[in-house]
Coordinates of C-alpha atoms in Angstrom, one line a residue:
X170 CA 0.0 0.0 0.0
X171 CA 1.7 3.4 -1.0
X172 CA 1.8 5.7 1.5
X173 CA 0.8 9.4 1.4
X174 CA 3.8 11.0 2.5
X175 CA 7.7 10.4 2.0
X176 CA 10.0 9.2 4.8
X177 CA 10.3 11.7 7.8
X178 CA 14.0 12.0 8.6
X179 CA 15.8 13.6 11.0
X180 CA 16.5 18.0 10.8
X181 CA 19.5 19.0 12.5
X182 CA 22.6 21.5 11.0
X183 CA 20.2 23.1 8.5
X184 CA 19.3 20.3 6.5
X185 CA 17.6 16.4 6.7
X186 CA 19.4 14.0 7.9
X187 CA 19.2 10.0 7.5
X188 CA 18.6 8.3 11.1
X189 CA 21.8 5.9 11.6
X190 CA 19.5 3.5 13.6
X191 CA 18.2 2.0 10.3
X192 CA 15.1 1.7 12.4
X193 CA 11.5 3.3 11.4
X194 CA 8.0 3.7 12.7
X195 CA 4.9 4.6 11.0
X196 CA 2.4 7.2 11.6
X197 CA -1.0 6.7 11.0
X198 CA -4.7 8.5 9.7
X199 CA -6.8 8.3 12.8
X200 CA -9.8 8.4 11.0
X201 CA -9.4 5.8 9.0
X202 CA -6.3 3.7 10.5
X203 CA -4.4 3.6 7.7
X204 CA -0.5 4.4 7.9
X205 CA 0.9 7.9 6.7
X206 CA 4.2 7.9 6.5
X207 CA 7.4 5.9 7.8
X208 CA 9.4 8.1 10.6
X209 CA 13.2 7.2 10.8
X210 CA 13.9 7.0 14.6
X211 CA 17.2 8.5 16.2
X212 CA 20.0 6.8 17.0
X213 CA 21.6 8.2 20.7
X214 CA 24.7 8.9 17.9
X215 CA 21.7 10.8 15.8
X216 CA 20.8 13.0 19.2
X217 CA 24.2 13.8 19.8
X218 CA 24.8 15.1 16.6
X219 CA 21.4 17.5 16.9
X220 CA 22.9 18.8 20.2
X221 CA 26.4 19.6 18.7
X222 CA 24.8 21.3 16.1
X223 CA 22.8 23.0 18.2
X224 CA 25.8 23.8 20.6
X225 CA 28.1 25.2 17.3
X226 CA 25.0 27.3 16.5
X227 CA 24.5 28.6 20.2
X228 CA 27.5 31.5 20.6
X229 CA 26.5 33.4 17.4
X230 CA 22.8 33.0 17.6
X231 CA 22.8 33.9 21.5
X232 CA 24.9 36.8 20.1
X233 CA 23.0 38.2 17.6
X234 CA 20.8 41.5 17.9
X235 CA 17.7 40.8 18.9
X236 CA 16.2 42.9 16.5
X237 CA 18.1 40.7 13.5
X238 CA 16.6 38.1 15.2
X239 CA 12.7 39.2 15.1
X240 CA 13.1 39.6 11.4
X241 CA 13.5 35.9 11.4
X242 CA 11.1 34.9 13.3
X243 CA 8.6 37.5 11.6
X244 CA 9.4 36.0 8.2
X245 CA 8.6 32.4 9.7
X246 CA 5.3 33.7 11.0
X247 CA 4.7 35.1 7.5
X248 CA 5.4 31.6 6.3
X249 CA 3.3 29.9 8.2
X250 CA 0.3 32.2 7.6
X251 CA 0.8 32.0 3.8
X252 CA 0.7 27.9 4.1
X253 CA -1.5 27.4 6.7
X254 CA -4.0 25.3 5.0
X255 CA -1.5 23.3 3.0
X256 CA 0.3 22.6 7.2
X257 CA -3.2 22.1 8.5
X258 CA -4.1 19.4 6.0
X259 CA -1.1 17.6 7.1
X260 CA -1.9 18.3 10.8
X261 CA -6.0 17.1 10.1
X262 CA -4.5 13.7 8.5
X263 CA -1.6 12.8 11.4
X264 CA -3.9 14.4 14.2
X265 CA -7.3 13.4 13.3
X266 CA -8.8 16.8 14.0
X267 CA -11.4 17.9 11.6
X268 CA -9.8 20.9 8.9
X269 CA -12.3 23.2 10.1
X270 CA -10.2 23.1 13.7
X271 CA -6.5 22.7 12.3
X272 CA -7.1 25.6 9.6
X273 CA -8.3 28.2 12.0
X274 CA -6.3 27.7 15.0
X275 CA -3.5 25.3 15.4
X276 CA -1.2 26.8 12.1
X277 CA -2.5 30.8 13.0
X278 CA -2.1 30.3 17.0
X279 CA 1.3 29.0 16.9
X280 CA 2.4 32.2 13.8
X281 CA 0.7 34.4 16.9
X282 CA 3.2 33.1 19.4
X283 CA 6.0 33.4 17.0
X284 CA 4.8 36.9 15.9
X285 CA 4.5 38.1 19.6
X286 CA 8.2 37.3 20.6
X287 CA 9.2 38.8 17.6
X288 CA 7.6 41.8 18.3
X289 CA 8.6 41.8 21.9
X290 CA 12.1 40.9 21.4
X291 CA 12.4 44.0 18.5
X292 CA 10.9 46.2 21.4
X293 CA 13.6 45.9 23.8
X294 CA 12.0 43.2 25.5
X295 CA 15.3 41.3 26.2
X296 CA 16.5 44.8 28.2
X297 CA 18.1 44.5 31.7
X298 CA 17.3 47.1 34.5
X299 CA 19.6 49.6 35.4
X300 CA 19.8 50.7 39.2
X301 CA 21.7 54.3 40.9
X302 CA 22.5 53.3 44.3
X303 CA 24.6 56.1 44.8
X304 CA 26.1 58.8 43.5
X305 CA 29.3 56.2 42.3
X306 CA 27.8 53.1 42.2
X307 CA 25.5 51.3 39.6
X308 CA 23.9 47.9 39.3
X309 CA 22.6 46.6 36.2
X310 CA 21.1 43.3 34.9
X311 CA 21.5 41.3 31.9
X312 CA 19.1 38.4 30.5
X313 CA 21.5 35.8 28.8
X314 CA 20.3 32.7 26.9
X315 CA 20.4 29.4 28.5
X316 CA 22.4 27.3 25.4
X317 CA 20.8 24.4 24.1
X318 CA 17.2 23.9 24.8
X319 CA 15.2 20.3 24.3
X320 CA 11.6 20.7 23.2
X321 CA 9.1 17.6 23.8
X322 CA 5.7 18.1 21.8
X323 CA 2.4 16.8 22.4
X324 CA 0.2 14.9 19.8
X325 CA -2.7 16.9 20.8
X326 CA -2.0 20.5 19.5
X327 CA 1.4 19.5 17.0
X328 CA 2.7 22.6 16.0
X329 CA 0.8 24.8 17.7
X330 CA 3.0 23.4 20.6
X331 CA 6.0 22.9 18.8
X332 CA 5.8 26.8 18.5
X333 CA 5.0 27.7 21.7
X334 CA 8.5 25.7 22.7
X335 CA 10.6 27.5 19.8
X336 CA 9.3 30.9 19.6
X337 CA 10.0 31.8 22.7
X338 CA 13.3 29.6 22.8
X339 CA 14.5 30.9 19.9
X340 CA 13.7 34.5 20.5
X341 CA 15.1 34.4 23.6
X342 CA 18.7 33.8 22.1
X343 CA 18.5 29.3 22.4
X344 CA 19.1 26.8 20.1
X345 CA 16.7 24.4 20.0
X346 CA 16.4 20.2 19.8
X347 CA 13.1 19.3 19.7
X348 CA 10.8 16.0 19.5
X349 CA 7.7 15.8 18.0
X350 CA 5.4 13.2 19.8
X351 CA 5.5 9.5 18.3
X352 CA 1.8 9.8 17.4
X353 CA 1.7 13.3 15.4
X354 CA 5.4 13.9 13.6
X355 CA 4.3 14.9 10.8
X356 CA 4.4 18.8 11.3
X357 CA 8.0 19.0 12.8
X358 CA 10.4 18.5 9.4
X359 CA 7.9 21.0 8.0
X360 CA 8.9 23.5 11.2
X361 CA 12.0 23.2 10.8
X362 CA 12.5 23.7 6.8
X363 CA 10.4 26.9 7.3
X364 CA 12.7 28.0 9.9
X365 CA 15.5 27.6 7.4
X366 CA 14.1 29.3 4.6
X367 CA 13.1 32.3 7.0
X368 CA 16.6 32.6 7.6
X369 CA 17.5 30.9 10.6
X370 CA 20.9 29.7 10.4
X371 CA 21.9 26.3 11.2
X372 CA 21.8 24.0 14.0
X373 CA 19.2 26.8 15.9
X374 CA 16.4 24.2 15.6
X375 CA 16.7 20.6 15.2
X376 CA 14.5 17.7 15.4
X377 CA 15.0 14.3 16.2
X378 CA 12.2 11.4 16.1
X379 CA 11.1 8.6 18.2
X380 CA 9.2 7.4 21.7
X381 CA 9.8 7.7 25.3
X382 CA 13.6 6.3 24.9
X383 CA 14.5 8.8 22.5
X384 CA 12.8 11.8 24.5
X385 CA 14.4 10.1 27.5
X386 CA 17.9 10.4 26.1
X387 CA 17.6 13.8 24.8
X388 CA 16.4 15.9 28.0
X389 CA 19.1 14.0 30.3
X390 CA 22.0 14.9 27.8
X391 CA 24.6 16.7 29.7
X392 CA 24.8 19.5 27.0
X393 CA 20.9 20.5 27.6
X394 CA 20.1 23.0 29.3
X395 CA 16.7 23.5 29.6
X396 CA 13.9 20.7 29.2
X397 CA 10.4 21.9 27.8
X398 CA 7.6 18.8 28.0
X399 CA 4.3 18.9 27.5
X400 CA 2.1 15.6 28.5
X401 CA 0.9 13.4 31.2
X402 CA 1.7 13.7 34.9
X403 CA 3.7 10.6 35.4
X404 CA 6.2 11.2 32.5
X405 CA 6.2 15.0 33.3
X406 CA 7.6 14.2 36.7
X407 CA 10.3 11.6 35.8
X408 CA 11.9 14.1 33.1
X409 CA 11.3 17.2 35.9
X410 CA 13.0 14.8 38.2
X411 CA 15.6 13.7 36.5
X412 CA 16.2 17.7 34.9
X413 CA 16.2 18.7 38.5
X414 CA 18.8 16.6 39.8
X415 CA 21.0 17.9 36.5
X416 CA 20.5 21.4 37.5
X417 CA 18.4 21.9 34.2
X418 CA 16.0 24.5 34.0
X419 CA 12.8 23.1 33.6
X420 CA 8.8 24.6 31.9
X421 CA 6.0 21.4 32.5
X422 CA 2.8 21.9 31.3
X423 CA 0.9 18.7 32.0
X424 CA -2.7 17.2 32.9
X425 CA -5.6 18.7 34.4
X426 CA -8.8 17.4 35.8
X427 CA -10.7 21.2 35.8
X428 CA -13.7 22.1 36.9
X429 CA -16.3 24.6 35.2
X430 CA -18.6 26.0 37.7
X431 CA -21.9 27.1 36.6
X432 CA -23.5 29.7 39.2
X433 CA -27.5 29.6 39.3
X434 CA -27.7 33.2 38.2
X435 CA -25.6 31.9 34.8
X436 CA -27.3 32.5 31.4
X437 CA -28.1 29.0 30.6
X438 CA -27.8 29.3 26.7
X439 CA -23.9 30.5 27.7
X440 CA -23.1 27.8 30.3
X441 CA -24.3 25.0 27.8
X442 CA -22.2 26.7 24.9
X443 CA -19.5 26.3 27.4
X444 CA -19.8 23.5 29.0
X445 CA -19.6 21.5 25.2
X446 CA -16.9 23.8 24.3
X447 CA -15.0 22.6 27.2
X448 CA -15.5 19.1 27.0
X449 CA -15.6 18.3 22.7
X450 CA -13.8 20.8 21.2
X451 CA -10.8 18.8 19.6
X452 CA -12.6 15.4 21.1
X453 CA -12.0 16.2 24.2
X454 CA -8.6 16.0 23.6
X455 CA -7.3 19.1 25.2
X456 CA -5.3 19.3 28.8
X457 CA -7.3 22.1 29.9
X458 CA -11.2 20.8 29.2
X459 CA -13.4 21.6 31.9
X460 CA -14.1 18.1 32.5
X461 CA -16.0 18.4 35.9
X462 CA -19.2 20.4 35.2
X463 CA -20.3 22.0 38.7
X464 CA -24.1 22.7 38.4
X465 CA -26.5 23.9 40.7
X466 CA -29.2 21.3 41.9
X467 CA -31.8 24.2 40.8
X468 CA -31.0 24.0 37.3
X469 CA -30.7 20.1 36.7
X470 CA -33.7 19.9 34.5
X471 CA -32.7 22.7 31.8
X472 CA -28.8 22.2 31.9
X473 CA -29.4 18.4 30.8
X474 CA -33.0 19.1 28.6
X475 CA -30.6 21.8 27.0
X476 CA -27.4 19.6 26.4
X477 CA -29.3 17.1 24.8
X478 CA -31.0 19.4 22.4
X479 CA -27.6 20.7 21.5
X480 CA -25.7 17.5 21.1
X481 CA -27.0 17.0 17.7
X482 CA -24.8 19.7 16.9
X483 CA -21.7 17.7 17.0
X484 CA -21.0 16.6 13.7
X485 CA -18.5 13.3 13.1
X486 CA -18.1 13.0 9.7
X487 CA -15.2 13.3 6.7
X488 CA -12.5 15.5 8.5
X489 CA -12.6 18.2 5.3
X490 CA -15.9 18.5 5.3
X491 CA -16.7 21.8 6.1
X492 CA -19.6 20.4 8.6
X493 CA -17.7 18.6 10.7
X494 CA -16.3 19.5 14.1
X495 CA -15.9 16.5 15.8
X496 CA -12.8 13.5 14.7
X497 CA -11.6 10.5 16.0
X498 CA -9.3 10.2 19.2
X499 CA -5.4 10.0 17.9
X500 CA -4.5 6.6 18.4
X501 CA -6.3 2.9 18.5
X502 CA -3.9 2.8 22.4
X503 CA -6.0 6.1 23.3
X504 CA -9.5 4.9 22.1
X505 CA -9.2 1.8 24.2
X506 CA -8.5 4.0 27.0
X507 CA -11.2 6.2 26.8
X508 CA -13.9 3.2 26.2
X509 CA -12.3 1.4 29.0
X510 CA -13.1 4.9 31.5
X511 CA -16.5 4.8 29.8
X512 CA -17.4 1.3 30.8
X513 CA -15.8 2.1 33.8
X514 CA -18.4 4.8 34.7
X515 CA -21.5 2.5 33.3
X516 CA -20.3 -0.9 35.4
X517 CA -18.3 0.6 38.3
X518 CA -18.8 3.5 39.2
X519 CA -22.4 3.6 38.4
X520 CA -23.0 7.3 37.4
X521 CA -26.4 7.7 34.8
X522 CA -25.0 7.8 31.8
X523 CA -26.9 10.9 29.8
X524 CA -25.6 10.4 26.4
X525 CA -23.2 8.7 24.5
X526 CA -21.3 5.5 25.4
X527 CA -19.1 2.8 24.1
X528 CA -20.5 3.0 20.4
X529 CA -19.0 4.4 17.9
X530 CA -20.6 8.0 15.7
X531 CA -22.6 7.6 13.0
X532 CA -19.6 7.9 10.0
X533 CA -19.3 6.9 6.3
X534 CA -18.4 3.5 6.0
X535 CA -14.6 4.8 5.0
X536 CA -14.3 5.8 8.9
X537 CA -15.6 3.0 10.5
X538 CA -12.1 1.4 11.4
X539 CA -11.2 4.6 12.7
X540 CA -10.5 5.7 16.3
X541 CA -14.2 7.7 16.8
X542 CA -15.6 7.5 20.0
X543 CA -18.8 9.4 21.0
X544 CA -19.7 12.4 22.6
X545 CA -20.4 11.3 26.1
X546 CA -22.2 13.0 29.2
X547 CA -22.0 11.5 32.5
X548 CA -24.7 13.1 35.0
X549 CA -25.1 12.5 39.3
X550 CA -21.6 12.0 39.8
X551 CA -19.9 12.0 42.9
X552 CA -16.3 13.5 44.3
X553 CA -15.1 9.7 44.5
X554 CA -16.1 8.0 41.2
X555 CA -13.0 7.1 39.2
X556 CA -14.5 8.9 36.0
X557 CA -14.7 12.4 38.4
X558 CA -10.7 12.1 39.7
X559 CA -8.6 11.0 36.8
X560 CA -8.4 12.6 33.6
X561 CA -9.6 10.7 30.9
X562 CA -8.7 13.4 28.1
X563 CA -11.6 12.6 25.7
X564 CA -15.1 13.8 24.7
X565 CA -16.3 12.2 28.7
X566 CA -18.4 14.9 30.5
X567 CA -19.0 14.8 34.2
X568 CA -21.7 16.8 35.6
X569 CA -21.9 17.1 39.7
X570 CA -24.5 19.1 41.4
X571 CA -23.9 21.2 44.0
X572 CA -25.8 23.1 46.8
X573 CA -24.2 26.4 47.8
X574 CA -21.3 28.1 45.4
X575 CA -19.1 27.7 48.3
X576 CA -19.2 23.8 48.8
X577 CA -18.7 24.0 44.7
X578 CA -15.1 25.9 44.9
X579 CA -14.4 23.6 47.7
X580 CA -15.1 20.8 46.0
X581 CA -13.8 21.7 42.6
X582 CA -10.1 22.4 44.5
X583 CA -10.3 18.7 46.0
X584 CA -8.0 17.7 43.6
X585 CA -3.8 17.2 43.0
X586 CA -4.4 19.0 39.6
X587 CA -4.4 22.6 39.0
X588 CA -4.5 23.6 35.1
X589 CA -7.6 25.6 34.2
X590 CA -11.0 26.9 36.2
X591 CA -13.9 28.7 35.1
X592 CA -16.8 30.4 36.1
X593 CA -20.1 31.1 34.2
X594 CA -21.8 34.1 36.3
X595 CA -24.3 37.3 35.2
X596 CA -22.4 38.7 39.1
X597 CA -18.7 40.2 37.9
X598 CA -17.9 40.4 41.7
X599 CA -19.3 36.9 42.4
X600 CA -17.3 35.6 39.5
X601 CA -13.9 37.0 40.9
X602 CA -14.5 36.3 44.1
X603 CA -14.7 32.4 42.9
X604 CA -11.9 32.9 40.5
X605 CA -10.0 34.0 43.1
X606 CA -10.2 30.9 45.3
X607 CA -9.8 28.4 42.5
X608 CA -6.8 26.7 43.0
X609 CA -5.3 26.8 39.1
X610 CA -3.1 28.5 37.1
X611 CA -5.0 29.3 33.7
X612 CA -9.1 30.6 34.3
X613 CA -11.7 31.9 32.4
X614 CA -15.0 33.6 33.1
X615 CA -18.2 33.4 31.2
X616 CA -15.6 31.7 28.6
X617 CA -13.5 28.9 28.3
X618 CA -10.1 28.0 26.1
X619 CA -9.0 30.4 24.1
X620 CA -5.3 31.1 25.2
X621 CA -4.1 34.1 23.4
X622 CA -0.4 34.7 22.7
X623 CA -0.5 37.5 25.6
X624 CA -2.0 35.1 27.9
X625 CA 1.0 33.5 30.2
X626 CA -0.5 29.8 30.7
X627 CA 0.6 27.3 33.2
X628 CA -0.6 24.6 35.8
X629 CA -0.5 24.7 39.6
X630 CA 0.0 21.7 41.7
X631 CA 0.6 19.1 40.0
X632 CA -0.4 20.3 36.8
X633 CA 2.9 21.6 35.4
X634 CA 5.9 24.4 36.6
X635 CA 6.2 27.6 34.8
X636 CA 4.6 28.8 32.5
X637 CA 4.2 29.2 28.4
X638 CA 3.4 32.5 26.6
X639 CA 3.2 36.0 27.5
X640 CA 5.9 38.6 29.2
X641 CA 6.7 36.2 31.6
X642 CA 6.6 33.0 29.2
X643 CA 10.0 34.2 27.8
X644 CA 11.7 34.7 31.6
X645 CA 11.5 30.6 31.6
X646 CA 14.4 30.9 28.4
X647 CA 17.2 33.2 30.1
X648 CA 19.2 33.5 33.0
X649 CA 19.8 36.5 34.9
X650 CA 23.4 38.5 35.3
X651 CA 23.4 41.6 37.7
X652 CA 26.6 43.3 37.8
X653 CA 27.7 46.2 40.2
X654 CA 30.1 48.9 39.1
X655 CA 31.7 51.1 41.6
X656 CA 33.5 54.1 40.7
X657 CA 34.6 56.0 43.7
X658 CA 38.1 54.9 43.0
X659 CA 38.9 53.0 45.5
X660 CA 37.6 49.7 47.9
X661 CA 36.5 49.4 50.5
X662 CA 38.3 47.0 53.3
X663 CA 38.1 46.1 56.6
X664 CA 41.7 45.0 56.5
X665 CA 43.3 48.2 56.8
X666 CA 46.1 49.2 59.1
X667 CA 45.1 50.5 62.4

């Protein structure tokens, strides 16, 4: 069976590269579980030679003006822009997410993050503070670049990720190595080529493919400096861990279990709109869906009457159609693990299942070996239920009703995860006051998701350390040098002669 793409090599020193492991992998259409493309996987020889490259590369880049180096990334973002649907056809097919998703946000939210370093860099971002502390004496600081940086991407968001890891790595004055996830490689040799013919010279970004080993290998390399990961808590820890005891600078972003609290004062038609937003958009397949739905016992009739009405409304189907919105989940291992939490929630843990289930969409006969999984709402839940604690990061809604806003908050902080909250309120005070005692890094009111370039975005608890985007999403790329100048002459000694 011919494949629809080429072999995916490796990208480091400007140009592809041949994996010396002689070894390969396949990616594969999620929709239809066909393969996509072979991916060569690195050799530990093949990730050494991406970090040297990336280490030659390092003095000149970190070197370079910083407004020399936001014409780069600008052109890159112009790239981008100019082939986004031709990158998000690519991203549709090795993702599964339907065109009408990948064409409008993935490609044009990752140009925005590039675009908004580039700007801020050209603007004197970079710029140090300068301190009088007397009449003789000055202290000034310096932001220096780290050296080389490893990037681990997601196979939720490809390169939208991947961007959020470069742009500000890159801007900042870094080289970059970075690994695509197993699942979704498809976008990262196109990254890098567009990099290249933006201008950026060689061996600043590099990319190297495979699993867990191969990410493994590269973010306990001696030469890197910094580790950037994005994915599940477990693996999140054992790279922070093993980072940590190297003296690496670390930025986690990693799972969330977060709640959406809907106050009885909310306008229903809203909460609904959000609620489905933060549960199916993408398949459920985001880290920060709003997975526990907090409503008030008062409105349990019209929140469910409404959600049913409105579940019509997502569309599986042909992933270029220009109805759908909804695709499969990204891998057959991923399906059975959402089926198996929603079989867990029917048989054990015994919450009423509102919708959905263990059957598969109604899809053209093409799909039907696909990885599709319904749209499912789980209603009366409790704290305890398995389905309620862990995240199951697919189309699963939990809905838990709740007495008093109060016992919701408390209730919705129960929980060693901290990435996202929200709050659907007419009451503007009400709605801070709640924000302010969620326990998570990234919230929303009377919306939820969008996370804007100028939006810094990052977990609490166990939910990730630092954060991405934003002024302070570039602080996580540089180290700081103060220096004091005295120039009175002479020093200052206690051993004088008495």
């Amino acid at each position: 069976m011919a494949l629809t793409f080429p072999p995916r090599e490796l990208y480091y020193n400007g140009q592809t590269h041949p994996a010396s492991s002689g070894k390969t992998f396949q990616t594969i259409n999620p929709a239809t579980a066909t393969p996509l493309a072979d991916i060569q996987i690195a050799s530990h020889a093949d990730i050494d030679a991406a970090i040297a490259a990336g280490e030659r590369a390092f003095p000149a880049w970190s070197q370079t003006p910083a407004i020399a180096r936001a014409r780069i990334l600008h052109k890159a973002a112009s790239l981008l822009r100019e082939r986004n649907d031709e990158i998000a056809r690519v991203e549709t097919l090795d993702s599964g997410k339907a065109f009408t998703e990948t064409s409008t946000v993935d490609v044009v939210t990752g140009a925005d993050v590039l675009e908004y370093y580039a700007n801020f860099i050209g603007g004197g971002g970079l710029n140090g503070e300068t301190t009088q502390l007397r009449e003789d004496a000055w202290v000034y600081t310096k932001k220096a670049a780290l050296g080389v940086c490893a990037g681990i991407g997601a196979w939720n968001y490809p390169i939208q990720i991947a961007l959020w890891k470069s742009a500000a790595c890159l801007a900042a004055g870094n080289t970059m190595v970075y690994k695509p996830s197993e699942f979704t490689p498809l976008h990262a040799q196109t990254l890098a080529q567009i990099y290249t013919e933006a201008g950026l010279p060689a061996g600043v970004f590099n990319v190297v493919n495979g699993a867990g080993d191969v990410g493994a290998y590269l973010t306990s390399h001696p030469s890197i400096a910094k580790v950037s990961f994005t994915g599940q808590v477990s693996t999140g820890q054992k790279v922070a861990g093993s980072a940590a005891g190297n003296m690496k600078y670390v930025t986690m972003e990693l799972g969330g279990k977060s709640p959406l609290i809907i106050c009885p004062d909310a306008d229903l038609e809203s909460a609904v709109d959000g609620a489905m937003m933060a549960n199916f958009y993408s398949t459920g397949q985001v880290c920060t869906n709003g997975t526990r739905v907090f409503v008030p016992r008062s409105l349990k009739t019209p929140f469910e009457k409404r959600l049913l009405e409105k579940i019509p409304f997502i569309r599986a189907g042909p992933l270029f159609d220009d109805q759908t919105n909804f695709g499969p989940l990204s891998s057959k291992v991923h399906q059975e693990k959402v089926l198996s939490y929603i079989r867990h929630g029917i048989e054990s843990d015994k919450a009423t299942l509102l919708c959905g289930g263990t059957g598969k969409p109604d899809v053209p006969k093409d799909l039907l070996d696909g990885f599709w999984v319904k749209p499912t709402i789980f209603t009366d839940c409790t704290d305890d239920m398995r389905i309620v604690k862990e995240e199951i990061f697919g189309p699963v809604m939990s809905i838990l009703y709740y007495d008093t806003v109060d016992e919701a908050v408390q209730r919705a902080n129960a929980t060693e995860l901290g990435l996202a909250a929200g709050v659907f309120t007419k009451d503007l005070n009400q709605a801070h006051r709640v924000i302010d005692q969620l326990q998570a890094g990234i919230t929303w009111v009377n919306t939820w998701g969008e996370s804007p370039a100028e939006m810094a975005v990052g977990g609490w608890k166990k939910s990730g350390l630092g954060v991405e985007n934003g002024r302070r999403g570039i602080e996580a790329w540089v180290q700081n040098k103060s220096t004091l100048v005295d120039m009175c002459g002479s020093v200052a000694t206690v051993f004088a002669k008495l």
